[in-house]
Short mmCIF file of C-alpha atoms in Angstrom, two decimals:
data_model
loop_
_atom_site.label_atom_id
_atom_site.label_comp_id
_atom_site.label_asym_id
_atom_site.label_seq_id
_atom_site.Cartn_x
_atom_site.Cartn_y
_atom_site.Cartn_z
CA MET A 1 -156.78 38.22 155.05
CA SER A 2 -155.90 36.55 158.32
CA LEU A 3 -154.00 33.33 158.72
CA SER A 4 -154.84 31.04 161.63
CA ALA A 5 -152.51 28.38 162.90
CA ARG A 6 -153.95 24.92 163.28
CA ARG A 7 -152.59 22.46 165.84
CA VAL A 8 -151.88 19.03 164.41
CA THR A 9 -151.88 16.17 166.89
CA LEU A 10 -149.53 13.33 165.96
CA PRO A 11 -150.47 9.80 166.98
CA ALA A 12 -148.55 8.55 170.00
CA ILE A 13 -145.81 6.00 169.26
CA THR A 14 -146.20 2.98 171.52
CA PRO A 15 -142.93 1.16 172.21
CA ILE A 16 -142.98 -2.55 171.51
CA VAL A 17 -142.51 -4.41 174.77
CA LEU A 18 -141.48 -8.02 174.45
CA GLN A 19 -143.36 -10.34 176.75
CA LYS A 20 -141.26 -12.42 179.09
CA ARG A 21 -141.76 -16.03 180.04
CA VAL A 22 -140.19 -18.33 182.58
CA ILE A 23 -138.62 -21.47 181.16
CA LYS A 24 -136.98 -24.36 183.01
CA VAL A 25 -133.81 -25.97 181.70
CA TYR A 26 -132.40 -29.30 182.94
CA SER A 27 -128.92 -30.85 183.00
CA GLU A 28 -128.04 -34.57 182.84
CA ASP A 29 -128.17 -34.98 186.63
CA GLU A 30 -131.76 -33.61 186.55
CA THR A 31 -130.87 -30.39 188.36
CA SER A 32 -132.64 -27.46 186.77
CA ARG A 33 -132.61 -23.69 186.55
CA ALA A 34 -135.55 -21.37 185.86
CA LEU A 35 -134.87 -18.44 183.51
CA GLU A 36 -137.06 -15.43 182.75
CA VAL A 37 -136.53 -14.79 179.04
CA PRO A 38 -138.02 -12.56 176.32
CA SER A 39 -140.27 -14.10 173.69
CA ASP A 40 -137.68 -13.70 170.92
CA ILE A 41 -134.84 -15.51 172.71
CA THR A 42 -132.96 -18.07 170.63
CA ALA A 43 -131.54 -21.42 171.72
CA ARG A 44 -128.03 -19.98 171.44
CA ASP A 45 -129.02 -17.08 173.72
CA VAL A 46 -130.32 -19.49 176.36
CA CYS A 47 -127.06 -21.43 176.22
CA GLN A 48 -125.10 -18.19 176.54
CA LEU A 49 -127.09 -17.18 179.62
CA LEU A 50 -126.45 -20.54 181.29
CA ILE A 51 -122.75 -20.43 180.37
CA LEU A 52 -122.40 -17.02 182.01
CA LYS A 53 -124.50 -17.85 185.09
CA ASN A 54 -122.57 -21.07 185.74
CA HIS A 55 -119.12 -19.75 184.73
CA TYR A 56 -118.58 -22.47 182.14
CA ILE A 57 -116.01 -22.19 179.38
CA ASP A 58 -117.71 -21.52 176.04
CA ASP A 59 -116.28 -23.80 173.36
CA HIS A 60 -119.35 -23.41 171.08
CA SER A 61 -120.46 -26.99 171.77
CA TRP A 62 -123.08 -26.13 174.42
CA THR A 63 -126.49 -27.03 173.04
CA LEU A 64 -130.16 -26.91 173.95
CA PHE A 65 -132.11 -30.15 173.43
CA GLU A 66 -135.83 -30.83 173.18
CA HIS A 67 -136.67 -34.03 175.06
CA LEU A 68 -140.01 -35.81 174.57
CA PRO A 69 -140.08 -38.69 177.11
CA HIS A 70 -143.59 -39.97 176.36
CA ILE A 71 -142.57 -40.99 172.82
CA GLY A 72 -138.83 -41.48 173.48
CA LEU A 73 -137.53 -38.76 171.13
CA GLU A 74 -134.94 -36.02 171.36
CA ARG A 75 -133.51 -33.43 169.01
CA THR A 76 -130.96 -30.63 168.90
CA ILE A 77 -132.69 -27.26 168.91
CA GLU A 78 -130.77 -25.29 166.30
CA ASP A 79 -128.98 -22.21 167.63
CA HIS A 80 -131.18 -19.80 165.65
CA GLU A 81 -134.53 -21.34 166.66
CA LEU A 82 -136.86 -19.37 168.94
CA VAL A 83 -137.25 -21.29 172.20
CA ILE A 84 -140.76 -20.00 172.95
CA GLU A 85 -141.92 -21.25 169.53
CA VAL A 86 -140.58 -24.71 170.39
CA LEU A 87 -142.46 -24.66 173.71
CA SER A 88 -145.68 -23.50 172.01
CA ASN A 89 -145.85 -26.85 170.16
CA TRP A 90 -145.94 -28.82 173.42
CA GLY A 91 -149.23 -30.25 174.67
CA MET A 92 -150.41 -29.24 178.15
CA GLU A 93 -150.32 -32.82 179.42
CA GLU A 94 -146.88 -33.66 178.03
CA GLU A 95 -143.90 -33.77 180.40
CA ASN A 96 -141.44 -32.46 177.82
CA LYS A 97 -138.13 -30.92 178.92
CA LEU A 98 -135.36 -28.65 177.70
CA TYR A 99 -131.87 -30.04 178.36
CA PHE A 100 -128.58 -28.13 178.36
CA ARG A 101 -125.43 -30.10 177.62
CA LYS A 102 -122.48 -30.49 175.27
CA ASN A 103 -122.91 -31.64 171.70
CA TYR A 104 -119.48 -31.89 170.10
CA ALA A 105 -121.01 -33.25 166.87
CA LYS A 106 -123.35 -30.30 166.28
CA TYR A 107 -121.20 -28.69 163.56
CA GLU A 108 -118.59 -31.40 163.11
CA PHE A 109 -119.71 -31.97 159.49
CA PHE A 110 -118.33 -28.51 158.61
CA LYS A 111 -114.94 -29.52 160.02
CA ASN A 112 -114.72 -33.15 158.84
CA PRO A 113 -117.35 -33.75 156.11
CA MET A 114 -115.61 -36.99 155.03
CA TYR A 115 -116.96 -38.77 158.13
CA PHE A 116 -120.58 -37.81 157.43
CA PHE A 117 -121.19 -38.67 153.77
CA PRO A 118 -120.14 -42.24 152.91
CA GLU A 119 -119.48 -42.68 149.20
CA HIS A 120 -122.01 -45.52 148.82
CA MET A 121 -124.84 -43.31 150.14
CA VAL A 122 -124.29 -40.26 147.92
CA SER A 123 -125.19 -39.72 144.25
CA PHE A 124 -125.86 -36.61 142.17
CA ALA A 125 -128.93 -35.36 140.34
CA THR A 126 -126.79 -34.08 137.46
CA GLU A 127 -123.75 -35.56 135.76
CA THR A 128 -120.45 -34.63 137.37
CA ASN A 129 -117.01 -34.72 135.88
CA GLY A 130 -114.49 -36.57 138.01
CA GLU A 131 -114.65 -37.40 141.70
CA ILE A 132 -116.53 -35.18 144.15
CA SER A 133 -114.83 -34.53 147.49
CA PRO A 134 -116.81 -34.46 150.79
CA THR A 135 -116.19 -30.69 150.97
CA GLN A 136 -117.77 -30.23 147.53
CA ILE A 137 -120.74 -32.36 148.64
CA LEU A 138 -121.18 -30.02 151.61
CA GLN A 139 -121.07 -26.98 149.31
CA MET A 140 -123.77 -28.56 147.14
CA PHE A 141 -126.07 -28.86 150.18
CA LEU A 142 -125.61 -25.14 150.85
CA SER A 143 -126.25 -24.22 147.20
CA SER A 144 -129.76 -23.54 145.92
CA SER A 145 -129.08 -24.78 142.39
CA THR A 146 -127.54 -28.22 142.92
CA TYR A 147 -127.88 -30.94 145.52
CA PRO A 148 -126.53 -34.39 146.22
CA GLU A 149 -128.95 -37.29 146.64
CA ILE A 150 -128.70 -39.46 149.74
CA HIS A 151 -129.96 -42.96 149.13
CA GLY A 152 -130.06 -46.34 150.82
CA PHE A 153 -132.24 -48.86 152.63
CA LEU A 154 -134.10 -47.91 155.80
CA HIS A 155 -136.61 -49.70 157.98
CA ALA A 156 -139.90 -47.77 158.02
CA LYS A 157 -142.71 -48.25 160.52
CA GLU A 158 -145.94 -48.83 158.67
CA GLN A 159 -148.56 -46.20 159.47
CA GLY A 160 -150.97 -47.38 162.18
CA LYS A 161 -149.22 -50.76 162.51
CA LYS A 162 -146.54 -52.27 164.73
CA SER A 163 -144.65 -53.84 161.83
CA TRP A 164 -141.54 -52.43 160.10
CA LYS A 165 -140.64 -52.77 156.42
CA LYS A 166 -137.23 -52.41 154.76
CA ILE A 167 -137.51 -49.96 151.85
CA TYR A 168 -135.14 -48.10 149.52
CA PHE A 169 -135.25 -44.34 150.27
CA LEU A 170 -134.05 -41.29 148.35
CA LEU A 171 -133.50 -37.84 149.86
CA ARG A 172 -133.87 -34.81 147.63
CA ARG A 173 -134.27 -31.08 148.21
CA SER A 174 -138.05 -31.42 147.84
CA GLY A 175 -138.35 -34.14 150.48
CA LEU A 176 -137.83 -37.81 151.30
CA TYR A 177 -139.11 -40.45 148.85
CA PHE A 178 -139.23 -44.23 148.78
CA SER A 179 -139.17 -46.61 145.85
CA THR A 180 -142.04 -49.03 145.24
CA LYS A 181 -139.83 -51.21 143.07
CA GLY A 182 -136.49 -52.25 144.54
CA THR A 183 -133.85 -49.57 144.06
CA SER A 184 -135.51 -47.91 141.08
CA LYS A 185 -135.25 -44.09 140.95
CA GLU A 186 -137.70 -43.69 138.08
CA PRO A 187 -140.36 -41.05 138.88
CA ARG A 188 -143.19 -43.55 138.40
CA HIS A 189 -141.70 -45.77 141.13
CA LEU A 190 -141.06 -43.01 143.68
CA GLN A 191 -143.61 -42.13 146.34
CA PHE A 192 -143.45 -39.12 148.64
CA PHE A 193 -142.75 -39.98 152.30
CA SER A 194 -142.17 -36.68 154.12
CA GLU A 195 -141.13 -33.08 153.67
CA PHE A 196 -139.08 -31.20 156.23
CA GLY A 197 -140.36 -27.63 155.99
CA ASN A 198 -143.09 -28.18 158.59
CA SER A 199 -141.47 -31.12 160.37
CA ASP A 200 -138.53 -31.59 162.72
CA ILE A 201 -136.11 -34.49 162.70
CA TYR A 202 -135.73 -36.36 166.01
CA MET A 203 -133.44 -39.12 167.23
CA SER A 204 -135.13 -42.15 168.75
CA LEU A 205 -133.83 -42.88 172.28
CA ALA A 206 -135.55 -46.19 172.92
CA GLY A 207 -136.82 -47.31 169.52
CA LYS A 208 -136.66 -51.04 170.23
CA LYS A 209 -138.55 -50.74 173.51
CA LYS A 210 -141.12 -48.06 172.66
CA HIS A 211 -141.72 -48.70 168.96
CA GLY A 212 -140.47 -52.23 168.30
CA ALA A 213 -137.70 -50.98 165.99
CA PRO A 214 -135.37 -53.62 164.50
CA THR A 215 -132.19 -51.64 165.46
CA ASN A 216 -131.11 -48.94 167.92
CA TYR A 217 -130.41 -46.39 165.16
CA GLY A 218 -133.85 -44.86 164.83
CA PHE A 219 -134.97 -41.35 163.82
CA CYS A 220 -138.28 -39.84 162.79
CA PHE A 221 -140.12 -36.92 161.27
CA LYS A 222 -142.52 -35.18 163.64
CA PRO A 223 -144.82 -32.44 162.29
CA ASN A 224 -144.50 -29.17 164.24
CA LYS A 225 -148.17 -29.04 165.20
CA ALA A 226 -148.71 -32.79 165.51
CA GLY A 227 -150.84 -34.51 168.07
CA GLY A 228 -149.84 -38.00 169.17
CA PRO A 229 -147.58 -40.88 168.14
CA ARG A 230 -149.76 -41.67 165.10
CA ASP A 231 -148.43 -38.56 163.36
CA LEU A 232 -144.81 -39.71 163.64
CA LYS A 233 -143.01 -41.09 160.60
CA MET A 234 -140.54 -43.54 162.13
CA LEU A 235 -137.40 -44.73 160.37
CA CYS A 236 -134.52 -46.93 161.40
CA ALA A 237 -131.00 -47.32 159.97
CA GLU A 238 -128.75 -50.37 160.10
CA GLU A 239 -125.81 -48.55 161.71
CA GLU A 240 -124.88 -45.25 163.35
CA GLN A 241 -122.94 -43.92 160.35
CA SER A 242 -125.99 -44.35 158.13
CA ARG A 243 -128.33 -42.63 160.61
CA THR A 244 -125.86 -39.76 161.05
CA CYS A 245 -125.67 -39.28 157.27
CA TRP A 246 -129.46 -39.12 156.84
CA VAL A 247 -130.02 -36.77 159.79
CA THR A 248 -127.13 -34.46 158.82
CA ALA A 249 -128.33 -34.22 155.22
CA ILE A 250 -131.90 -33.43 156.34
CA ARG A 251 -130.62 -30.68 158.67
CA LEU A 252 -128.59 -29.18 155.82
CA LEU A 253 -131.46 -29.31 153.33
CA LYS A 254 -133.89 -27.80 155.83
CA TYR A 255 -131.76 -24.95 157.15
CA GLY A 256 -129.07 -24.53 154.47
CA MET A 257 -126.85 -21.50 154.89
CA GLN A 258 -128.42 -20.71 158.27
CA LEU A 259 -126.49 -23.63 159.80
CA TYR A 260 -123.27 -22.32 158.30
CA GLN A 261 -124.00 -18.87 159.74
CA ASN A 262 -124.63 -20.45 163.15
CA TYR A 263 -121.29 -22.22 162.90
CA MET A 264 -119.29 -19.22 161.70
CA HIS A 265 -120.98 -16.58 163.90
CA PRO A 266 -122.10 -18.28 167.12
CA TYR A 267 -123.04 -15.03 168.94
CA GLN A 268 -125.56 -13.63 166.47
CA GLY A 269 -128.65 -13.88 168.66
CA ARG A 270 -131.98 -12.06 168.38
CA SER A 271 -132.18 -10.99 172.03
CA GLY A 272 -129.73 -9.03 174.14
CA CYS A 273 -127.16 -11.80 174.44
CA SER A 274 -124.95 -10.89 171.51
CA SER A 275 -121.20 -10.80 171.72
CA GLN A 276 -121.30 -7.02 172.19
CA SER A 277 -123.10 -7.42 175.54
CA ILE A 278 -120.75 -10.11 176.82
CA SER A 279 -117.47 -9.20 178.43
CA PRO A 280 -114.63 -10.97 176.64
CA MET A 281 -112.69 -13.54 178.62
CA ARG A 282 -109.33 -12.34 179.81
CA SER A 283 -106.54 -13.86 177.78
CA ILE A 284 -102.99 -14.16 179.08
CA SER A 285 -100.09 -15.14 176.90
CA GLU A 286 -97.83 -17.82 178.32
CA ASN A 287 -94.88 -15.61 177.33
CA SER A 288 -96.05 -12.95 179.79
CA LEU A 289 -95.88 -15.30 182.82
CA VAL A 290 -92.82 -15.68 185.03
CA ALA A 291 -91.85 -18.24 187.69
CA MET A 292 -92.03 -16.89 191.26
CA ASP A 293 -90.68 -18.13 194.60
CA PHE A 294 -92.85 -17.21 197.60
CA SER A 295 -91.12 -19.45 200.18
CA GLY A 296 -89.01 -16.71 201.79
CA GLN A 297 -89.93 -13.44 203.50
CA LYS A 298 -89.84 -11.70 200.13
CA SER A 299 -91.02 -13.04 196.80
CA ARG A 300 -88.51 -13.31 193.97
CA VAL A 301 -88.50 -14.06 190.25
CA ILE A 302 -86.83 -17.40 189.41
CA GLU A 303 -84.61 -16.69 186.43
CA ASN A 304 -82.81 -20.06 186.25
CA PRO A 305 -84.91 -22.33 183.96
CA THR A 306 -83.71 -25.52 185.70
CA GLU A 307 -84.70 -24.19 189.13
CA ALA A 308 -88.07 -23.04 187.76
CA LEU A 309 -88.76 -26.53 186.37
CA SER A 310 -87.86 -28.28 189.66
CA VAL A 311 -90.11 -25.86 191.61
CA ALA A 312 -92.99 -26.56 189.24
CA VAL A 313 -92.55 -30.34 189.68
CA GLU A 314 -92.48 -29.98 193.49
CA GLU A 315 -95.63 -27.86 193.44
CA GLY A 316 -97.36 -30.41 191.23
CA LEU A 317 -96.50 -33.25 193.61
CA ALA A 318 -97.64 -31.17 196.61
CA TRP A 319 -100.95 -30.42 194.86
CA ARG A 320 -101.55 -34.11 194.23
CA LYS A 321 -100.86 -34.98 197.88
CA LYS A 322 -103.30 -32.29 199.03
CA GLY A 323 -105.88 -33.61 196.59
CA CYS A 324 -105.43 -37.09 197.98
CA LEU A 325 -105.86 -35.96 201.60
CA ARG A 326 -108.92 -33.93 200.63
CA LEU A 327 -110.56 -36.74 198.65
CA GLY A 328 -109.59 -39.81 200.65
CA THR A 329 -112.57 -41.80 201.92
CA HIS A 330 -110.76 -43.65 204.70
CA GLY A 331 -109.60 -40.67 206.80
CA SER A 332 -106.09 -39.23 206.78
CA PRO A 333 -103.69 -41.71 205.22
CA THR A 334 -100.58 -42.75 207.05
CA ALA A 335 -97.16 -42.03 205.60
CA SER A 336 -96.73 -45.64 204.47
CA SER A 337 -100.05 -45.78 202.61
CA GLN A 338 -99.99 -42.21 201.28
CA SER A 339 -98.62 -43.13 197.84
CA SER A 340 -101.18 -45.84 197.14
CA THR A 341 -104.03 -43.70 198.48
CA THR A 342 -102.96 -40.89 196.17
CA ASN A 343 -103.18 -43.20 193.17
CA ILE A 344 -106.65 -44.35 194.21
CA ALA A 345 -108.24 -41.04 195.18
CA ILE A 346 -106.71 -38.31 193.03
CA HIS A 347 -108.91 -38.91 189.96
CA ARG A 348 -112.23 -38.64 191.81
CA SER A 349 -112.47 -34.87 191.42
CA GLN A 350 -111.86 -34.95 187.66
CA PRO A 351 -114.83 -34.10 185.38
CA TRP A 352 -114.00 -37.03 183.06
CA PHE A 353 -114.28 -39.63 185.86
CA HIS A 354 -117.71 -41.24 186.23
CA HIS A 355 -117.18 -43.75 189.08
CA LYS A 356 -119.47 -46.83 189.01
CA ILE A 357 -121.49 -46.38 185.85
CA SER A 358 -122.28 -49.30 183.56
CA ARG A 359 -120.98 -49.88 180.04
CA ASP A 360 -124.42 -49.04 178.62
CA GLU A 361 -124.62 -45.82 180.63
CA ALA A 362 -121.13 -44.81 179.45
CA GLN A 363 -122.18 -45.38 175.83
CA ARG A 364 -125.37 -43.38 176.34
CA LEU A 365 -123.45 -40.41 177.77
CA ILE A 366 -120.94 -40.40 174.92
CA ILE A 367 -123.66 -40.69 172.26
CA GLN A 368 -125.54 -37.80 173.92
CA GLN A 369 -122.50 -35.54 173.74
CA GLY A 370 -121.59 -36.48 170.18
CA LEU A 371 -119.84 -39.35 168.39
CA VAL A 372 -116.83 -37.21 167.51
CA ASP A 373 -113.35 -38.76 167.51
CA GLY A 374 -111.78 -38.38 170.95
CA VAL A 375 -114.87 -37.88 173.14
CA PHE A 376 -114.11 -39.94 176.26
CA LEU A 377 -114.73 -40.75 179.90
CA VAL A 378 -113.08 -42.97 182.54
CA ARG A 379 -115.09 -45.25 184.82
CA ASP A 380 -114.73 -48.08 187.30
CA SER A 381 -114.71 -51.54 185.76
CA GLN A 382 -117.78 -53.56 186.71
CA SER A 383 -116.17 -56.92 185.90
CA ASN A 384 -112.95 -56.26 187.85
CA PRO A 385 -113.17 -53.89 190.85
CA LYS A 386 -109.41 -53.24 190.81
CA THR A 387 -109.32 -51.88 187.27
CA PHE A 388 -110.73 -48.91 185.36
CA VAL A 389 -112.10 -48.53 181.83
CA LEU A 390 -111.47 -45.79 179.29
CA SER A 391 -114.53 -45.44 177.03
CA MET A 392 -114.07 -43.32 173.91
CA SER A 393 -115.56 -42.50 170.53
CA HIS A 394 -113.76 -43.14 167.25
CA GLY A 395 -115.09 -43.62 163.73
CA GLN A 396 -118.66 -43.07 165.04
CA LYS A 397 -118.27 -46.14 167.26
CA ILE A 398 -117.62 -46.42 170.99
CA LYS A 399 -114.61 -48.43 172.11
CA HIS A 400 -113.61 -49.54 175.60
CA PHE A 401 -110.04 -50.00 176.88
CA GLN A 402 -109.19 -51.58 180.22
CA ILE A 403 -106.78 -49.69 182.47
CA ILE A 404 -104.86 -52.32 184.41
CA PRO A 405 -102.91 -51.80 187.67
CA VAL A 406 -99.32 -53.13 187.69
CA GLU A 407 -96.94 -53.35 190.65
CA ASP A 408 -93.21 -52.64 190.46
CA ASP A 409 -90.90 -52.51 193.53
CA GLY A 410 -93.87 -52.09 195.84
CA GLU A 411 -95.35 -49.18 193.84
CA MET A 412 -98.63 -49.34 191.93
CA PHE A 413 -98.95 -48.00 188.39
CA HIS A 414 -101.72 -47.80 185.76
CA THR A 415 -101.28 -48.97 182.16
CA LEU A 416 -103.22 -49.35 178.93
CA ASP A 417 -100.56 -51.32 177.06
CA ASP A 418 -99.58 -54.24 179.35
CA GLY A 419 -97.07 -52.20 181.31
CA HIS A 420 -95.04 -50.72 178.44
CA THR A 421 -96.23 -47.21 179.42
CA ARG A 422 -96.91 -46.70 183.14
CA PHE A 423 -98.54 -43.88 185.07
CA THR A 424 -98.64 -43.21 188.81
CA ASP A 425 -102.29 -42.11 188.65
CA LEU A 426 -105.19 -41.74 186.22
CA ILE A 427 -104.62 -38.00 185.76
CA GLN A 428 -101.16 -38.68 184.35
CA LEU A 429 -102.59 -41.35 182.08
CA VAL A 430 -105.34 -39.11 180.69
CA GLU A 431 -102.98 -36.16 180.23
CA PHE A 432 -100.51 -38.37 178.34
CA TYR A 433 -103.16 -39.68 175.91
CA GLN A 434 -104.50 -36.17 175.39
CA LEU A 435 -101.09 -35.35 173.91
CA ASN A 436 -100.15 -38.75 172.44
CA LYS A 437 -102.21 -41.28 170.52
CA GLY A 438 -100.18 -44.24 171.82
CA VAL A 439 -102.14 -47.52 171.59
CA LEU A 440 -105.45 -45.65 171.18
CA PRO A 441 -107.10 -45.06 167.77
CA CYS A 442 -106.81 -41.27 168.32
CA LYS A 443 -105.90 -38.74 170.99
CA LEU A 444 -108.35 -37.96 173.80
CA LYS A 445 -109.95 -34.60 172.87
CA HIS A 446 -113.23 -33.88 174.65
CA TYR A 447 -114.13 -35.26 178.07
CA CYS A 448 -117.70 -36.31 178.65
CA ALA A 449 -118.84 -34.61 181.86
CA ARG A 450 -122.01 -34.45 183.91
CA ILE A 451 -122.86 -30.86 184.76
CA ALA A 452 -125.14 -29.35 187.41
CA LEU A 453 -127.19 -26.18 186.96
#
């Protein structure tokens, strides 16, 4: 009996090759950068690529936005969302854009939930014993068994009409409902308004102008595969705090624990941009640095703390003078005018200074980058050309403080408090209020900057 060997041919294993696409991303100054990316790239991955290519500092606030100019809407693309899927929902004729900028408020509700869920807007589906803290409310959103109800009046745009109607709304895990009878929550009086599984929540940028909204605090539900403006479900709140509460709650109900994962582990991307593929930034302890003197033929370590401090002050003053000479717009200043020119010119190179922008433009920039306490910028005053204005966010409102010049013994100073605290230039002023609250409602924390790609 003979045995014959039989050759078995195994099927060839074809490697999966991800298709690549070119996307264009814009910054606030309308400069743009084209990126060739794989089809499974996430919004966080795109941000990471732009951070690395532009050598920006990553503070986890960089965000990708979807901008729909034809209907005046914009939304944060969540870090875990696939960018190519977002682009696939765009119509061929639409001039939609991706924007890359800071959003300090993106995960602020995890840090300070008390600012996001006002007591009068929150109730509970089941009886609770005792008071519920904002942190517990946040935990309920992330739980699958319980949930808080967000309720209150909103203006709703009637379908197919230009008119708006003020109605009592109720947000539950199953969707958004409105009451047909006052503030009644009885099931027979509740009608379904929108779900959020197949819709995205957008902020309205020009609701009054484009949609005739009664206030500037508009938002809307837009189905993922929708066609035109008729498919939008437009809503409008009475104030920013109310709109922020509704939008934050909808984000939490839609994405749940995924948002918390994005917040806790910002580098977990689906493409090759994970933290393992990124070289860590070099970190130097202040304790490992020493003061050096390079003025002589040989360098030496300055061991005397008093001498080291005086050298540091001299270097700081020299740097400011160089900055003034480099930035001056009237040629090289003379010795007599050098001090005043320094005070005028030194701030121009700072990322927080925005020159001659209007009050409305300042507010728009701050809102774009997040109504978090301490977001700020400095600008020229339009009403008084000799003064400056500090615009900042606090309590989800934008406040403006005039920086007034004062003269003392022939020297010019800047002050926010009628001369009680004086600064030789705007850099000193900003640095002081970054460390001290002073007359401001809070310290300056995050500067609002225009970036270029």
